[in-house]
Every structure is written in C-alpha cells, then in structure tokens.
PDB file of C-alpha atoms in Angstrom:
ATOM      1  CA  MET A  10     -17.308 -42.718 -44.479  1.00  0.00           C
ATOM      2  CA  TYR A  11     -20.960 -43.240 -45.358  1.00  0.00           C
ATOM      3  CA  THR A  12     -23.877 -41.883 -44.148  1.00  0.00           C
ATOM      4  CA  ILE A  13     -27.911 -42.421 -43.702  1.00  0.00           C
ATOM      5  CA  TYR A  14     -29.828 -39.492 -44.058  1.00  0.00           C
ATOM      6  CA  HIS A  15     -33.922 -39.294 -43.941  1.00  0.00           C
ATOM      7  CA  ASP A  16     -35.608 -35.620 -43.791  1.00  0.00           C
ATOM      8  CA  PHE A  17     -39.356 -35.251 -42.833  1.00  0.00           C
ATOM      9  CA  VAL A  18     -42.061 -32.904 -41.751  1.00  0.00           C
ATOM     10  CA  VAL A  19     -43.642 -33.430 -38.120  1.00  0.00           C
ATOM     11  CA  ASN A  20     -46.674 -31.456 -37.261  1.00  0.00           C
ATOM     12  CA  VAL A  21     -45.458 -30.430 -33.752  1.00  0.00           C
ATOM     13  CA  SER A  22     -43.757 -27.725 -32.542  1.00  0.00           C
ATOM     14  CA  LYS A  23     -39.833 -28.151 -32.393  1.00  0.00           C
ATOM     15  CA  GLU A  24     -39.871 -28.637 -28.688  1.00  0.00           C
ATOM     16  CA  LYS A  25     -42.205 -31.389 -28.430  1.00  0.00           C
ATOM     17  CA  PHE A  26     -39.826 -32.927 -30.922  1.00  0.00           C
ATOM     18  CA  PHE A  27     -36.837 -32.339 -29.456  1.00  0.00           C
ATOM     19  CA  GLU A  28     -38.063 -33.522 -25.954  1.00  0.00           C
ATOM     20  CA  ALA A  29     -38.664 -36.919 -27.792  1.00  0.00           C
ATOM     21  CA  VAL A  30     -35.432 -37.483 -29.306  1.00  0.00           C
ATOM     22  CA  SER A  31     -33.380 -35.903 -26.017  1.00  0.00           C
ATOM     23  CA  ARG A  32     -35.188 -37.083 -23.092  1.00  0.00           C
ATOM     24  CA  PRO A  33     -35.289 -40.710 -21.914  1.00  0.00           C
ATOM     25  CA  LYS A  34     -38.959 -41.061 -21.337  1.00  0.00           C
ATOM     26  CA  GLY A  35     -39.106 -39.576 -25.086  1.00  0.00           C
ATOM     27  CA  LEU A  36     -36.812 -42.037 -26.504  1.00  0.00           C
ATOM     28  CA  ASN A  37     -38.366 -45.116 -24.585  1.00  0.00           C
ATOM     29  CA  ASN A  38     -41.829 -44.241 -26.100  1.00  0.00           C
ATOM     30  CA  TRP A  39     -40.484 -44.626 -30.078  1.00  0.00           C
ATOM     31  CA  TRP A  40     -36.685 -46.553 -29.692  1.00  0.00           C
ATOM     32  CA  THR A  41     -34.990 -47.805 -26.755  1.00  0.00           C
ATOM     33  CA  LEU A  42     -36.376 -50.152 -24.456  1.00  0.00           C
ATOM     34  CA  GLN A  43     -35.031 -48.587 -21.625  1.00  0.00           C
ATOM     35  CA  CYS A  44     -32.658 -45.261 -21.654  1.00  0.00           C
ATOM     36  CA  SER A  45     -31.097 -43.164 -19.295  1.00  0.00           C
ATOM     37  CA  GLY A  46     -29.127 -39.748 -19.843  1.00  0.00           C
ATOM     38  CA  ASN A  47     -29.669 -36.034 -19.467  1.00  0.00           C
ATOM     39  CA  PRO A  48     -29.950 -33.766 -22.438  1.00  0.00           C
ATOM     40  CA  LYS A  49     -26.960 -31.710 -22.371  1.00  0.00           C
ATOM     41  CA  LEU A  50     -23.309 -31.763 -24.331  1.00  0.00           C
ATOM     42  CA  ASN A  51     -21.160 -34.795 -23.493  1.00  0.00           C
ATOM     43  CA  GLU A  52     -23.872 -36.301 -21.527  1.00  0.00           C
ATOM     44  CA  VAL A  53     -23.684 -40.217 -21.846  1.00  0.00           C
ATOM     45  CA  TYR A  54     -26.876 -41.868 -22.396  1.00  0.00           C
ATOM     46  CA  ASN A  55     -27.552 -45.699 -21.883  1.00  0.00           C
ATOM     47  CA  LEU A  56     -29.510 -46.933 -24.669  1.00  0.00           C
ATOM     48  CA  ASN A  57     -31.045 -50.333 -23.773  1.00  0.00           C
ATOM     49  CA  PHE A  58     -32.760 -52.408 -26.235  1.00  0.00           C
ATOM     50  CA  THR A  59     -32.433 -55.781 -24.279  1.00  0.00           C
ATOM     51  CA  ASP A  60     -29.116 -57.566 -22.608  1.00  0.00           C
ATOM     52  CA  GLU A  61     -27.205 -58.596 -26.154  1.00  0.00           C
ATOM     53  CA  PHE A  62     -27.959 -54.718 -26.987  1.00  0.00           C
ATOM     54  CA  ASN A  63     -27.187 -52.534 -24.155  1.00  0.00           C
ATOM     55  CA  TRP A  64     -25.351 -49.435 -25.623  1.00  0.00           C
ATOM     56  CA  PHE A  65     -24.101 -46.204 -24.969  1.00  0.00           C
ATOM     57  CA  ALA A  66     -23.853 -43.304 -26.622  1.00  0.00           C
ATOM     58  CA  LYS A  67     -22.403 -39.586 -25.677  1.00  0.00           C
ATOM     59  CA  ILE A  68     -24.161 -36.075 -26.767  1.00  0.00           C
ATOM     60  CA  SER A  69     -21.318 -34.864 -29.220  1.00  0.00           C
ATOM     61  CA  LYS A  70     -23.297 -31.974 -30.329  1.00  0.00           C
ATOM     62  CA  PHE A  71     -25.950 -30.270 -28.261  1.00  0.00           C
ATOM     63  CA  GLU A  72     -28.378 -27.242 -28.750  1.00  0.00           C
ATOM     64  CA  GLU A  73     -31.866 -27.165 -27.156  1.00  0.00           C
ATOM     65  CA  ASN A  74     -34.547 -27.233 -29.450  1.00  0.00           C
ATOM     66  CA  LYS A  75     -32.214 -27.141 -32.249  1.00  0.00           C
ATOM     67  CA  TYR A  76     -29.981 -30.082 -32.747  1.00  0.00           C
ATOM     68  CA  ILE A  77     -28.429 -33.063 -31.161  1.00  0.00           C
ATOM     69  CA  GLU A  78     -26.242 -35.825 -32.008  1.00  0.00           C
ATOM     70  CA  PHE A  79     -24.853 -38.948 -30.184  1.00  0.00           C
ATOM     71  CA  SER A  80     -21.764 -40.572 -30.897  1.00  0.00           C
ATOM     72  CA  MET A  81     -21.903 -44.218 -30.261  1.00  0.00           C
ATOM     73  CA  ALA A  82     -19.343 -45.246 -27.439  1.00  0.00           C
ATOM     74  CA  GLU A  83     -20.423 -48.927 -26.981  1.00  0.00           C
ATOM     75  CA  ALA A  84     -22.003 -50.722 -29.181  1.00  0.00           C
ATOM     76  CA  MET A  85     -22.021 -53.688 -31.898  1.00  0.00           C
ATOM     77  CA  GLU A  86     -18.840 -53.350 -33.991  1.00  0.00           C
ATOM     78  CA  GLU A  87     -20.502 -51.919 -37.173  1.00  0.00           C
ATOM     79  CA  TRP A  88     -22.217 -49.045 -35.081  1.00  0.00           C
ATOM     80  CA  LEU A  89     -18.499 -47.952 -33.785  1.00  0.00           C
ATOM     81  CA  PRO A  90     -17.601 -44.972 -34.436  1.00  0.00           C
ATOM     82  CA  THR A  91     -20.910 -43.962 -36.077  1.00  0.00           C
ATOM     83  CA  LYS A  92     -22.891 -40.969 -34.795  1.00  0.00           C
ATOM     84  CA  PHE A  93     -26.639 -40.174 -35.642  1.00  0.00           C
ATOM     85  CA  GLY A  94     -28.267 -36.676 -34.953  1.00  0.00           C
ATOM     86  CA  PHE A  95     -31.456 -34.431 -35.432  1.00  0.00           C
ATOM     87  CA  LYS A  96     -31.310 -30.848 -36.824  1.00  0.00           C
ATOM     88  CA  LEU A  97     -34.704 -28.789 -36.451  1.00  0.00           C
ATOM     89  CA  ASN A  98     -35.947 -26.679 -38.410  1.00  0.00           C
ATOM     90  CA  GLU A  99     -39.093 -24.631 -37.327  1.00  0.00           C
ATOM     91  CA  ILE A 100     -41.456 -24.195 -40.107  1.00  0.00           C
ATOM     92  CA  ASN A 101     -44.028 -22.508 -37.833  1.00  0.00           C
ATOM     93  CA  SER A 102     -44.900 -23.048 -34.245  1.00  0.00           C
ATOM     94  CA  GLU A 103     -46.596 -26.462 -34.961  1.00  0.00           C
ATOM     95  CA  LYS A 104     -44.747 -27.747 -37.711  1.00  0.00           C
ATOM     96  CA  THR A 105     -41.027 -28.582 -38.024  1.00  0.00           C
ATOM     97  CA  GLU A 106     -38.704 -29.996 -40.671  1.00  0.00           C
ATOM     98  CA  ILE A 107     -36.268 -32.733 -39.433  1.00  0.00           C
ATOM     99  CA  GLU A 108     -33.118 -33.446 -40.491  1.00  0.00           C
ATOM    100  CA  PHE A 109     -31.940 -36.676 -39.785  1.00  0.00           C
ATOM    101  CA  TYR A 110     -28.550 -38.584 -40.414  1.00  0.00           C
ATOM    102  CA  HIS A 111     -26.548 -41.477 -39.235  1.00  0.00           C
ATOM    103  CA  SER A 112     -23.031 -41.032 -40.494  1.00  0.00           C
ATOM    104  CA  ASN A 113     -19.376 -42.457 -40.212  1.00  0.00           C
ATOM    105  CA  TRP A 114     -20.339 -45.790 -41.085  1.00  0.00           C
ATOM    106  CA  LYS A 115     -17.091 -47.543 -42.462  1.00  0.00           C
ATOM    107  CA  ALA A 116     -18.845 -49.168 -45.589  1.00  0.00           C
ATOM    108  CA  ILE A 117     -22.358 -49.792 -47.025  1.00  0.00           C
ATOM    109  CA  THR A 118     -22.764 -53.330 -45.451  1.00  0.00           C
ATOM    110  CA  LYS A 119     -25.523 -55.365 -44.768  1.00  0.00           C
ATOM    111  CA  GLU A 120     -26.068 -53.605 -41.295  1.00  0.00           C
ATOM    112  CA  TYR A 121     -25.746 -50.242 -42.927  1.00  0.00           C
ATOM    113  CA  LYS A 122     -28.963 -51.092 -45.326  1.00  0.00           C
ATOM    114  CA  ILE A 123     -31.083 -52.817 -42.544  1.00  0.00           C
ATOM    115  CA  ALA A 124     -30.143 -49.432 -40.279  1.00  0.00           C
ATOM    116  CA  SER A 125     -31.176 -47.337 -43.102  1.00  0.00           C
ATOM    117  CA  PHE A 126     -34.471 -49.301 -43.333  1.00  0.00           C
ATOM    118  CA  CYS A 127     -35.140 -49.776 -39.252  1.00  0.00           C
ATOM    119  CA  TRP A 128     -34.062 -45.791 -39.274  1.00  0.00           C
ATOM    120  CA  ALA A 129     -37.088 -45.074 -41.873  1.00  0.00           C
ATOM    121  CA  MET A 130     -39.612 -47.352 -39.848  1.00  0.00           C
ATOM    122  CA  LEU A 131     -38.555 -45.862 -36.269  1.00  0.00           C
ATOM    123  CA  LEU A 132     -38.932 -42.399 -37.545  1.00  0.00           C
ATOM    124  CA  ASN A 133     -42.287 -42.848 -38.906  1.00  0.00           C
ATOM    125  CA  GLN A 134     -43.276 -44.388 -35.542  1.00  0.00           C
ATOM    126  CA  LEU A 135     -41.664 -41.431 -33.966  1.00  0.00           C
ATOM    127  CA  LYS A 136     -43.794 -39.280 -36.051  1.00  0.00           C
ATOM    128  CA  ASP A 137     -46.908 -41.292 -35.014  1.00  0.00           C
ATOM    129  CA  TYR A 138     -46.510 -41.113 -31.646  1.00  0.00           C
ATOM    130  CA  LEU A 139     -45.715 -37.177 -31.677  1.00  0.00           C
ATOM    131  CA  GLU A 140     -48.485 -36.297 -33.843  1.00  0.00           C
ATOM    132  CA  LYS A 141     -51.024 -38.986 -32.761  1.00  0.00           C
ATOM    133  CA  GLY A 142     -50.001 -40.294 -29.453  1.00  0.00           C
ATOM    134  CA  ILE A 143     -49.333 -43.896 -30.661  1.00  0.00           C
ATOM    135  CA  ILE A 144     -46.722 -45.617 -29.064  1.00  0.00           C
ATOM    136  CA  THR A 145     -45.596 -48.704 -30.607  1.00  0.00           C
ATOM    137  CA  PRO A 146     -44.997 -51.730 -28.113  1.00  0.00           C
ATOM    138  CA  PHE A 147     -41.160 -52.436 -28.182  1.00  0.00           C
ATOM    139  CA  SER A 148     -41.580 -55.446 -29.323  1.00  0.00           C
ATOM    140  CA  GLU A 149     -43.148 -54.562 -32.648  1.00  0.00           C
ATOM    141  CA  ARG A 150     -40.603 -52.060 -33.033  1.00  0.00           C
ATOM    142  CA  ASN A 151     -38.251 -52.312 -36.248  1.00  0.00           C
TER     143      ASN A 151
END
C-alpha cells in the first residue's frame, strides 16, 4: 500500500485548525461543496463535491484538537479503501504543525498522482483560509 504525505505549519491555534478539518462548515470553506457529519469517532460524513462525486467517509480515529482520520466508505474505486487524516502538533498557542497523510492506496496510479497534487493545492488553500480569511470559490478549487 502507498501513502501521500504533506507536512506543513499553519499560523493558527490547533483548535482553529481542527475545526476547519472536522466540522462541515470548515470543510466547505476549503474542500467540499456540501458536507454533513459530526466530529466524533465512527461518525459517517457525506462529502459532496458534485452529483457525480457524492462520497461518504467514516471517522476511524479521533481525538479532539489532536487528530482526525477519515476512512473512505463510498467513493471512486481507486479511493477505496483509502483513509486520510491530520495529526496536529502545537508549536505555540498560534502556530501548529500539521502531519497530513492519505494512506492505503493500492498502487501508484495516475489517480494517486493527481490526488497528491490536489491535496497539496487544497492544503495550501486551507492555510490561506485559516491565516488570511481567503475562501477560494468551490469552482476554482483543485
């Protein structure tokens, strides 16, 4: 199995970062078109991007303000049975190191490479959203 990794620092508190990656409103501001779910272990989230890409994931690891992991339950074939997550390491009250991963890829395929690139772009947009208040319109997100 193969894994995508992206580590970066964001200049916000771990609480603010965690809200952006665990709550539907936060996810809608940088990733999904429409999301639903509650941040707790075993909760199922609807991750809607379009009618064609209306996916579901279950929270498989969770500790508030420390880490969250989503296991894909319904998605395009190559995303199954992948899981992605965020581990937060507080540097200080306004700076957090993030360890992002997207694991369990069966092979290094074209979709794996596209996902890696898209995650890098989206995580940069997440950083801009949190640090600068910039919300990239959904139609302009990668």
